[in-house]
CSV table of C-alpha atoms in Angstrom, one decimal:
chain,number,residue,atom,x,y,z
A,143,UNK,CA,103.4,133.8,83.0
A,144,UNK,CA,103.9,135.2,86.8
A,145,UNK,CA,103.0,138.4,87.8
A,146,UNK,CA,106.1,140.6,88.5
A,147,UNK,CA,106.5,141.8,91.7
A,148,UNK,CA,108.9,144.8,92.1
A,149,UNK,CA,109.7,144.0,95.9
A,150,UNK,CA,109.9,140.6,97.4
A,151,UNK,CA,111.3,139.6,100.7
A,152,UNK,CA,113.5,136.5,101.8
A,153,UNK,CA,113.4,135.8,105.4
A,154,UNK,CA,115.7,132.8,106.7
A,155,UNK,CA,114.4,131.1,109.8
A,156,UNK,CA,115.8,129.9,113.1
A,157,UNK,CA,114.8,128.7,116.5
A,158,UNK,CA,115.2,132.2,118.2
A,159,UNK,CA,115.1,134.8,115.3
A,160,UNK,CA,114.5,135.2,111.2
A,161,UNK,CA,116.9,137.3,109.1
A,162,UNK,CA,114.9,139.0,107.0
A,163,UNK,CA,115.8,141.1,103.6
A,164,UNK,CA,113.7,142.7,101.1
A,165,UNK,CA,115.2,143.0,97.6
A,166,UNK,CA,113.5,145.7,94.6
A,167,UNK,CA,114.2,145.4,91.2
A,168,UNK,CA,116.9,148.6,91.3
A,169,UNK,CA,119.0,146.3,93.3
A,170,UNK,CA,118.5,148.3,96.7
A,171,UNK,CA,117.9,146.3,99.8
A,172,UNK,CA,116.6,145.9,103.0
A,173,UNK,CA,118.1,143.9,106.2
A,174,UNK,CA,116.7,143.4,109.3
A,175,UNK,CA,116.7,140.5,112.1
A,176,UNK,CA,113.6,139.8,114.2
A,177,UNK,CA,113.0,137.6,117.3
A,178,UNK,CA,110.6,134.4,116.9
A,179,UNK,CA,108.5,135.1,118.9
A,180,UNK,CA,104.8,136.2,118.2
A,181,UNK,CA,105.7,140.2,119.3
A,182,UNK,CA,108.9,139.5,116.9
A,183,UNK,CA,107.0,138.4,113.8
A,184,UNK,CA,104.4,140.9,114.2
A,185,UNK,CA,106.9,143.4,114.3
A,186,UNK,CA,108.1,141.5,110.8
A,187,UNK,CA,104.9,142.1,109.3
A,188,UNK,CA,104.8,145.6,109.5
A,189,UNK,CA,107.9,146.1,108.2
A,190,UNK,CA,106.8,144.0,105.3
A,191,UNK,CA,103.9,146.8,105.0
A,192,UNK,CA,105.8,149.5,106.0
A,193,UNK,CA,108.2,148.8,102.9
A,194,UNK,CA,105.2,147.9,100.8
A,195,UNK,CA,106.8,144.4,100.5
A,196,UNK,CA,104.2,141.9,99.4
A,197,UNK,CA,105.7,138.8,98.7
A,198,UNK,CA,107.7,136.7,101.4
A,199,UNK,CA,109.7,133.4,100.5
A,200,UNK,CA,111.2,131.2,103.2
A,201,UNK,CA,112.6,127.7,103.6
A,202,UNK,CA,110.6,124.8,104.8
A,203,UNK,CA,113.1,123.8,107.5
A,204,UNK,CA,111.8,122.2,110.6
A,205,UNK,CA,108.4,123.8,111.9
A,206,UNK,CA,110.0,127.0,113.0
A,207,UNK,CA,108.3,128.3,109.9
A,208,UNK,CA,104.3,127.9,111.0
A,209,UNK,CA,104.2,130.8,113.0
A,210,UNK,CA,105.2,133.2,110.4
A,211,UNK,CA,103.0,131.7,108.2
A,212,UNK,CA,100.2,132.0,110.4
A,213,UNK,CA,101.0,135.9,110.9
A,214,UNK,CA,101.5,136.5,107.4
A,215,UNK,CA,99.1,134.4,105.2
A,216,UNK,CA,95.9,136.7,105.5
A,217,UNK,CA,98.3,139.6,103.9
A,218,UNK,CA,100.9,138.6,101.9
A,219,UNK,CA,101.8,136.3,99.3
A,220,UNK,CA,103.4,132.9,101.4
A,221,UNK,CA,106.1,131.0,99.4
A,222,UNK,CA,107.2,128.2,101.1
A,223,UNK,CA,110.3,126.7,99.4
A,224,UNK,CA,111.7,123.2,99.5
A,225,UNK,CA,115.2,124.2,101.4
A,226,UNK,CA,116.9,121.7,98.9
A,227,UNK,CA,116.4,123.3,95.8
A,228,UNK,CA,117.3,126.9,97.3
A,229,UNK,CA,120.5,126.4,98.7
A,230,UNK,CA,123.0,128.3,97.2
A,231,UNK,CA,125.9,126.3,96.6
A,232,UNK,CA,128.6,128.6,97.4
A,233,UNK,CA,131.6,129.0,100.2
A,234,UNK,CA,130.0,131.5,101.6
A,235,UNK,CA,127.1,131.4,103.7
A,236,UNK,CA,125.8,133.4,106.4
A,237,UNK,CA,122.1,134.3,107.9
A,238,UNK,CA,122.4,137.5,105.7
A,239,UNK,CA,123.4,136.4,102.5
A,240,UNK,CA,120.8,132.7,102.8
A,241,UNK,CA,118.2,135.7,103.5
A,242,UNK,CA,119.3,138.0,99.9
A,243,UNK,CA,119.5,134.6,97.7
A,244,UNK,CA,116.1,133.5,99.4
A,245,UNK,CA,114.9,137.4,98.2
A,246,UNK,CA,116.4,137.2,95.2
A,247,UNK,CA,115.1,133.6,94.0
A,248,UNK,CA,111.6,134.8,95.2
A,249,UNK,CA,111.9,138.0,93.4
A,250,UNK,CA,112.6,136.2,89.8
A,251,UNK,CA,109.7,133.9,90.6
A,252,UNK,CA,112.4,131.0,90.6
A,253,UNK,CA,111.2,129.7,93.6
A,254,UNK,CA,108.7,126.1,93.5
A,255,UNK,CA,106.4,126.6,96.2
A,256,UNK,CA,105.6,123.8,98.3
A,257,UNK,CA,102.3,122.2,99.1
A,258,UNK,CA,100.5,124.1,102.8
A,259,UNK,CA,98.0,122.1,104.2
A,260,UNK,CA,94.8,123.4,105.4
A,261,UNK,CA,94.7,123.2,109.5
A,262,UNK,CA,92.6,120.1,109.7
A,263,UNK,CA,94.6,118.1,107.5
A,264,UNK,CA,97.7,119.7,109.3
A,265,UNK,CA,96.7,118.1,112.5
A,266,UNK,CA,95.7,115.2,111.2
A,267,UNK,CA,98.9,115.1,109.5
A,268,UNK,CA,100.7,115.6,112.9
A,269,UNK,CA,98.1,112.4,114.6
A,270,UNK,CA,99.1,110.1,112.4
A,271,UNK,CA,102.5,111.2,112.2
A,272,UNK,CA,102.6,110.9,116.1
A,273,UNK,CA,101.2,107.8,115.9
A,274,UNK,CA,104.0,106.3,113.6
A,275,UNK,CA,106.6,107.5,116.6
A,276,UNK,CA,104.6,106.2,119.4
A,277,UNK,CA,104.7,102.8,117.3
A,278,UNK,CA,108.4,102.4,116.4
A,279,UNK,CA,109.2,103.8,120.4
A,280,UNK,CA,106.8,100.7,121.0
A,281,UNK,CA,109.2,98.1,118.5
A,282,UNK,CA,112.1,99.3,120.3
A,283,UNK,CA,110.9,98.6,123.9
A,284,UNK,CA,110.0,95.5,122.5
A,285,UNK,CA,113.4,94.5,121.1
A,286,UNK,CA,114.9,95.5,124.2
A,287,UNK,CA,112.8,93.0,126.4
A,288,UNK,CA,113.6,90.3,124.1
A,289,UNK,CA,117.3,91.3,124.5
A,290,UNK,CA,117.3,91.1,127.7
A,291,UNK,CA,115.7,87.7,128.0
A,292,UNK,CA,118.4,86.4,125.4
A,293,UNK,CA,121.1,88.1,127.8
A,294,UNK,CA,119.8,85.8,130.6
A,295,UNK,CA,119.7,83.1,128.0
A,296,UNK,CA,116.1,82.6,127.5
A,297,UNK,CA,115.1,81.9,124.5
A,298,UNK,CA,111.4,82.5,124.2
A,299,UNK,CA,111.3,84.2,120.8
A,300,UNK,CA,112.6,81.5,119.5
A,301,UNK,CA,109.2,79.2,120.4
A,302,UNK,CA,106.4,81.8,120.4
A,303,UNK,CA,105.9,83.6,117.0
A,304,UNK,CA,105.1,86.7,119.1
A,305,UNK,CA,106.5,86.8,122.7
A,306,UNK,CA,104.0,89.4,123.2
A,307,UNK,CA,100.5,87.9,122.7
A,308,UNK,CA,98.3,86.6,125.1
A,309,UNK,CA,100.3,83.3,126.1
A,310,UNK,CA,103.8,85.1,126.0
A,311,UNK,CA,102.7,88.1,127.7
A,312,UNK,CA,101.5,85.2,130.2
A,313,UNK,CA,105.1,83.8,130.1
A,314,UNK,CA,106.7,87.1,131.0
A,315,UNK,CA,104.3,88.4,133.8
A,316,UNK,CA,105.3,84.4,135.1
A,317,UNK,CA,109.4,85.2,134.7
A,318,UNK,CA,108.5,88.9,136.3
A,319,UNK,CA,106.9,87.4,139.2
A,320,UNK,CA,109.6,84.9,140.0
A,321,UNK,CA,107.0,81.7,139.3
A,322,UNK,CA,109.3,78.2,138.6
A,323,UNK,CA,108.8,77.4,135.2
A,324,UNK,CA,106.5,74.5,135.6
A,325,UNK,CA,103.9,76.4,136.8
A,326,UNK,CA,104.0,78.7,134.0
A,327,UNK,CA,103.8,76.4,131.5
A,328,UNK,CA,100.8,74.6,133.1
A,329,UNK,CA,98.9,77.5,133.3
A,330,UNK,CA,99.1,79.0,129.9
A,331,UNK,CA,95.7,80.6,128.5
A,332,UNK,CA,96.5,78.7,124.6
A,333,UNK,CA,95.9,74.9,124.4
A,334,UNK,CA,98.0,75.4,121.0
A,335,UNK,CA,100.8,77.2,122.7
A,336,UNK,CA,100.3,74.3,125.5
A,337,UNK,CA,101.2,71.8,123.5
A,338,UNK,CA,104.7,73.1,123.0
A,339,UNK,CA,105.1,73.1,126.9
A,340,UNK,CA,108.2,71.2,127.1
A,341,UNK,CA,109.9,73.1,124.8
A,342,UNK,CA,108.9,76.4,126.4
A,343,UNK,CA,109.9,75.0,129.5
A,344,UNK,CA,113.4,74.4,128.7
A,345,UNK,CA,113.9,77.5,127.1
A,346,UNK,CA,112.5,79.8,130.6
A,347,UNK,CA,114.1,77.3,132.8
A,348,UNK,CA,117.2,79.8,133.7
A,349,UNK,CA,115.1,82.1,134.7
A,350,UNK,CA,115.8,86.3,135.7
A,351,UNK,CA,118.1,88.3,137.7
A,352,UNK,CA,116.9,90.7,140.0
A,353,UNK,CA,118.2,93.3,137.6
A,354,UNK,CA,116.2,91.9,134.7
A,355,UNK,CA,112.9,91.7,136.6
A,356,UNK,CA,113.5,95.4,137.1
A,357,UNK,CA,114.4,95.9,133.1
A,358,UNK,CA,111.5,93.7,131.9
A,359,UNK,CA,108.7,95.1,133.9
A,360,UNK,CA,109.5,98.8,133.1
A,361,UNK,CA,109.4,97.7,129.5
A,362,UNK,CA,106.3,96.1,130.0
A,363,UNK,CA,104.7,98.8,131.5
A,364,UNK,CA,106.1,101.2,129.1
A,365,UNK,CA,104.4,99.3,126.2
A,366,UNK,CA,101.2,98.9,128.4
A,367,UNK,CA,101.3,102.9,128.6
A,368,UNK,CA,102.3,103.6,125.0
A,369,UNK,CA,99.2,100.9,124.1
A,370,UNK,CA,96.9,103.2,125.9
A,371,UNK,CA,98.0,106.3,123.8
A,372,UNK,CA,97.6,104.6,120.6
A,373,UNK,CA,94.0,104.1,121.7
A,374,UNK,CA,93.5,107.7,122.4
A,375,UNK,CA,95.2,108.7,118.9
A,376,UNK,CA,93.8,106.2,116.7
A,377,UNK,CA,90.6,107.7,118.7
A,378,UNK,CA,91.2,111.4,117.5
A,379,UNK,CA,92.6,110.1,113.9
A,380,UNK,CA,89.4,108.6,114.0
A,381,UNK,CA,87.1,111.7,114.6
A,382,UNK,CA,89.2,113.8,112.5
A,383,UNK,CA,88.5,111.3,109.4
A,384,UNK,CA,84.9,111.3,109.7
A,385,UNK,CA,84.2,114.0,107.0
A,386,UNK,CA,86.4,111.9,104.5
A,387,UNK,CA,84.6,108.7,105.5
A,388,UNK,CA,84.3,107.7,101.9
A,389,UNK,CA,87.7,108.7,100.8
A,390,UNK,CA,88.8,106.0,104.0
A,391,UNK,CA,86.8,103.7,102.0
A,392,UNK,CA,87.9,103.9,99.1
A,393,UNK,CA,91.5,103.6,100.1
A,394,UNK,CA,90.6,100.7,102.0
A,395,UNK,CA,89.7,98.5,99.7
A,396,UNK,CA,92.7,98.2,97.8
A,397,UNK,CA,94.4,94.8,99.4
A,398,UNK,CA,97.0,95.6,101.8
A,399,UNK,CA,95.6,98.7,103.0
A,400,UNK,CA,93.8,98.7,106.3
A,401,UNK,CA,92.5,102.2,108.1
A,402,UNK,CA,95.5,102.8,110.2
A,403,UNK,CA,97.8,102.3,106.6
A,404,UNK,CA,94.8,104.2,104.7
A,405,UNK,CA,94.8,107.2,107.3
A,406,UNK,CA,98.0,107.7,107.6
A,407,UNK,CA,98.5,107.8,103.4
A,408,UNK,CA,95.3,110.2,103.0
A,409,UNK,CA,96.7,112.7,105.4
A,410,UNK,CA,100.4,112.6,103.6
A,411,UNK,CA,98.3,113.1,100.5
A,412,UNK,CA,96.1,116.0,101.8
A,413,UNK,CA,93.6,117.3,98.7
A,414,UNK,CA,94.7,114.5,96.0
A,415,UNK,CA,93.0,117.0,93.6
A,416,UNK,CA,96.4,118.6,93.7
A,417,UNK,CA,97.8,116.1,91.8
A,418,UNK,CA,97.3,116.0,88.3
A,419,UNK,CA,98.0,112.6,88.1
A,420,UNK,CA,98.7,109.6,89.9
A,421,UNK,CA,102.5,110.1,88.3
A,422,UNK,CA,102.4,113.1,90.2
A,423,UNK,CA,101.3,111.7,93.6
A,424,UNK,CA,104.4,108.9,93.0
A,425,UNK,CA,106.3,111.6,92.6
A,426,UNK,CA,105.5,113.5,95.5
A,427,UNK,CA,105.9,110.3,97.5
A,428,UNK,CA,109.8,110.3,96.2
A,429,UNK,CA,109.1,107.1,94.3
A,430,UNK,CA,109.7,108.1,90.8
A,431,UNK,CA,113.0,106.4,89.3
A,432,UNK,CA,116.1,109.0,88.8
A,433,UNK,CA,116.8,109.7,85.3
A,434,UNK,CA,120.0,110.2,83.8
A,435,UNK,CA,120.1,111.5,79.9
A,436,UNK,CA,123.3,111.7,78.2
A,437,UNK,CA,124.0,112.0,73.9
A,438,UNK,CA,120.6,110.7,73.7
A,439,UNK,CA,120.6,107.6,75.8
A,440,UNK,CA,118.6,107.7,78.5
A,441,UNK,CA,119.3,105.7,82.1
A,442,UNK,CA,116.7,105.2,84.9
A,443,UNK,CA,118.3,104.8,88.4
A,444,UNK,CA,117.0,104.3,92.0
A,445,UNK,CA,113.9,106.5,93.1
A,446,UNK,CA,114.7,109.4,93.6
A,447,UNK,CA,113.8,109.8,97.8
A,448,UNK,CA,112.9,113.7,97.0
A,449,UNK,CA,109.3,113.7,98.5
A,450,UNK,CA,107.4,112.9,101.7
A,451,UNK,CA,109.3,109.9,103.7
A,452,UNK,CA,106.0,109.2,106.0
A,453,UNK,CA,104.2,108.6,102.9
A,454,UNK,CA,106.8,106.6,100.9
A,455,UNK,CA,107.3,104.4,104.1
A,456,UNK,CA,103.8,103.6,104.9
A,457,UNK,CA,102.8,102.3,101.2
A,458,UNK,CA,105.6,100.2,101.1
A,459,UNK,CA,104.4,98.9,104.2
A,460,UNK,CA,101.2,98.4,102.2
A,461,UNK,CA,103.0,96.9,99.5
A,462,UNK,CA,104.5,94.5,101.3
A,463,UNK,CA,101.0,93.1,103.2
A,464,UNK,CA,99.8,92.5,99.5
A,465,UNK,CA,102.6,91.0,97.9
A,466,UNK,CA,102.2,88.5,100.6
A,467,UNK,CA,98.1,87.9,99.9
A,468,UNK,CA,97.4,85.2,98.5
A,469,UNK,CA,94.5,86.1,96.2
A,470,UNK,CA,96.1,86.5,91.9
A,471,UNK,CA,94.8,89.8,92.2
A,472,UNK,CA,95.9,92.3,89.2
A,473,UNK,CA,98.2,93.8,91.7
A,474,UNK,CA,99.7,90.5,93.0
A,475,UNK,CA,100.5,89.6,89.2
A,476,UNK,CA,101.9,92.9,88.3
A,477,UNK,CA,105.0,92.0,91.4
A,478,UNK,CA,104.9,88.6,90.4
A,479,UNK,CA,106.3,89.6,87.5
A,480,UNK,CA,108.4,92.0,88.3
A,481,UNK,CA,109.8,90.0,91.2
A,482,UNK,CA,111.0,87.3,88.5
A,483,UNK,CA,113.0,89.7,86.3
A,484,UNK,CA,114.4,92.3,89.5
A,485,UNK,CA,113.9,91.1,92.7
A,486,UNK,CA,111.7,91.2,95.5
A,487,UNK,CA,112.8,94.3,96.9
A,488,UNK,CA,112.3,96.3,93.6
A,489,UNK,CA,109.6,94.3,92.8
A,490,UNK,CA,107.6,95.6,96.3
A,491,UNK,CA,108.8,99.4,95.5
A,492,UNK,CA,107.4,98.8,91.9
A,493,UNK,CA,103.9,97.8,93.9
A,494,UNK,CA,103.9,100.7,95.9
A,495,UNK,CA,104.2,103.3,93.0
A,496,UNK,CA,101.3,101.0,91.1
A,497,UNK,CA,99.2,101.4,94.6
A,498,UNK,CA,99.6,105.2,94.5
A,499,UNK,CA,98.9,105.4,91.0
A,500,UNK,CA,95.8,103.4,91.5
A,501,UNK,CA,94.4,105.3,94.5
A,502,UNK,CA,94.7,108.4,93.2
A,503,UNK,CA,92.6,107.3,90.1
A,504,UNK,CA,89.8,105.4,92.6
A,505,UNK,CA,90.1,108.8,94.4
A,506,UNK,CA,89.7,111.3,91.6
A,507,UNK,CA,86.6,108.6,90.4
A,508,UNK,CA,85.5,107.9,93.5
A,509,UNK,CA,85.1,103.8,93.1
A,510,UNK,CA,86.1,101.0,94.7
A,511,UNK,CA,89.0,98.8,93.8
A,512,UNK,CA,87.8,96.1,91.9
A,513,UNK,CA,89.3,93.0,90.9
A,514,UNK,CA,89.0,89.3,89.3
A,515,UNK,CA,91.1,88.1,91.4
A,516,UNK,CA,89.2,88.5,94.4
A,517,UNK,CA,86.5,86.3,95.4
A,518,UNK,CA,84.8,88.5,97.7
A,519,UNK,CA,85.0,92.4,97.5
A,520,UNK,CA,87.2,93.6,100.5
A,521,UNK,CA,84.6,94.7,103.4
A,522,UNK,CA,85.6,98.5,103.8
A,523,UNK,CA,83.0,99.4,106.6
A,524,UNK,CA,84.5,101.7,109.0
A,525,UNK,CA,83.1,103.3,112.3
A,526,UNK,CA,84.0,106.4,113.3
A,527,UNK,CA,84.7,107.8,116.6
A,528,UNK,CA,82.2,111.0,118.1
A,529,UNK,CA,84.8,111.7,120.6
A,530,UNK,CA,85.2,115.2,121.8
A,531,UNK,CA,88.2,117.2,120.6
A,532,UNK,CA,88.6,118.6,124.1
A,533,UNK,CA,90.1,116.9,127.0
A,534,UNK,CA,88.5,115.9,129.9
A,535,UNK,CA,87.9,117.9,133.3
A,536,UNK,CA,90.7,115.2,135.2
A,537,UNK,CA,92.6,115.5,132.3
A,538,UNK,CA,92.7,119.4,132.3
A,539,UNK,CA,93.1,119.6,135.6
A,540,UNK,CA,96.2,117.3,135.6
A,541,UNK,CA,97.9,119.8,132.8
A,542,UNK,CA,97.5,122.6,135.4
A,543,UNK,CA,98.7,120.7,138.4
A,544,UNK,CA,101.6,119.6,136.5
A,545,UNK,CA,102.0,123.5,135.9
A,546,UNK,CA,102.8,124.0,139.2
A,547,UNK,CA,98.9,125.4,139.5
A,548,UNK,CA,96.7,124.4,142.7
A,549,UNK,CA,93.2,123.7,141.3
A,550,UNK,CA,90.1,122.3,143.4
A,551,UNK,CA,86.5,121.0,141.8
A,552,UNK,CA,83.8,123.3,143.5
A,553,UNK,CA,80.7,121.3,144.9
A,554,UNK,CA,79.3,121.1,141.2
A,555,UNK,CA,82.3,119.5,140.1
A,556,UNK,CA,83.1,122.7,138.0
């Protein structure tokens, strides 16, 4: 049973001010609107203790909601509810009444709070998740390139495997810099690409536009810059991991998962203890079937989606590098199978609700995935980065300067 609380407070959040109402048992209520801002929410906080209000509930919409939590979690009882389960489904809605449902849900303890993160796992959370946008803004300047060449009707993707390795990145910086195709072709760095010459030839021979150039090299130097930043986060991501070195590990060697893959799942995850299960994990991850009961027949449908995307995108990911292993590992068999009854797309989201089931057991055990079917054991050894958390002097400096800030180094370099 949950304790009763005679007071509880709903407060619906936006991007410049919370609605806020506190709701008793008697039915009497409270309304009031504060700015976001860190004077604002202060101010909500001691209204919450002038009215003797304990217990605050709000909707886990966007990240407008940190900040309050941050001011209120040393005090006060923080429910953070899952903004699709506490709509009201109703014609009308306004700040007011979202802010007395939100107060009254909380106030019948009817509200299923959602999982907080502690700070470090919060920003590593945010790494990795940062990471996963610097590398699909990376995908798409690459598909633009390789448009553009097609628009001036070379067709280089269509005889390198990967137009941005070594010997195609040699091709491009050859189109870029107006060299005749000949001498591109002669002078690439791979004598297997080399052999291919005349075929590479012919398919560079049109050549670029002055426009083009332009287009291609910004792209170029775009992905060059976005390269660099994935250094310095993986870098971070790396330091931040250190104290769950063996968790990394672990994660690790199950096939398919490398550290990028196993660092971006273990922050999703957070404390796995928090799952009871690995059913539980799955569904957290949104890839539990829907289930549809009815005069006691009972249909499974598609998963159900209602969980954290990041996570349910990267062990798919996962799933897919294994399915296409070749070791008969226990894994491997298990979509075999299910491939030749469903499909190869089920079949791979199948796999990567048997991967999370897995880790979490290897995780909750601590041990090492181990399997027949492998004939070495996966080599998991990872270094870790001692970088600092703090940026550099330059760096600093270039922060302020941006700022608008005129900043000079002192004869120590201070």
């Amino acid at each position: 049973m949950k304790r009763q609380e005679n007071k509880a407070c709903g407060a619906d959040i936006h991007k410049r001010f919370l609605m806020a109402c506190i709701l008793s048992k008697d039915g009497s209520k409270v309304l009031n609107r504060f700015d976001m801002t860190v004077e604002g929410v202060l101010g909500f906080a001691s209204w919450l203790k002038d009215n003797n209000c304990k217990k605050v509930a709000v909707e886990s919409t966007g990240n407008y909601w940190h900040l309050v939590y941050q001011v209120l979690d040393d005090e006060f009882e923080f429910i953070l509810g899952n903004a699709f389960k506490t709509r009201r489904h109703s014609g009308a809605k306004t700040d007011k009444r979202d802010a007395e449902w939100l107060a009254e849900l909380c106030l019948n303890n009817q509200i299923e709070p959602s999982m907080i993160l502690p700070k470090e796992d919060r920003e590593l959370r945010a790494l990795t998740r940062a990471r996963k946008g610097y590398v699909d803004f990376r995908s798409k300047l690459k598909a633009r390139t390789i448009q553009e060449l097609e628009a001036c009707t070379i067709k280089l993707a269509s005889e390198l495997s990967d137009v941005f390795g070594k010997s195609g990145r040699h091709v491009l910086q050859g189109l870029v810099d107006g060299r005749s195709a000949d001498v591109i072709v002669e002078s690439i760095p791979s004598k297997k690409v080399k052999k291919n010459k005349e075929k590479i030839k012919q398919a560079i021979i049109a050549g670029l536009s002055p426009i083009s150039i332009f287009l291609i090299k910004s792209h170029i130097q775009m992905i060059d810059e976005v390269d660099k930043k994935l250094v310095q986060l993986d870098a971070q991501i790396s330091r931040l991991l250190k104290a769950r070195k063996r968790d990394v590990e672990i994660a690790m060697s199950i096939p398919g998962i490398g550290f990028v893959s196993a660092a971006a799942i273990l922050s999703e995850i957070g404390d796995y203890r928090n799952f009871a299960s690995g059913k539980k994990l799955a569904a957290f991850s949104g890839l539990d079937p829907s289930v549809y009961e009815s005069a006691g027949k009972r249909y499974n449908g598609k998963i159900t989606k209602m969980g954290s995307k990041y996570l349910r995108r990267m062990i798919i990911e996962c799933a897919h590098a294994l399915s296409r292993t070749k070791a008969k590992t226990q894994l491997k068999r298990f979509f075999l199978r299910i491939m030749a009854r469903r499909g190869k797309n089920i079949a791979t989201v199948a796999l990567a609700r048997k991967m999370l089931v897995v880790l979490h057991h290897l995780l909750i055990n601590q041990e090492m995935y181990k399997d027949d079917g492998l004939a070495k054991p996966k080599n998991v050894k990872v270094s870790f980065s001692e970088e600092s958390n703090y940026p550099s002097l330059d760096e600093m400096i270039e922060v302020l300067v941006g700022a608008g800030y005129f900043v000079k180094k002192d004869s120590q370099g201070g």
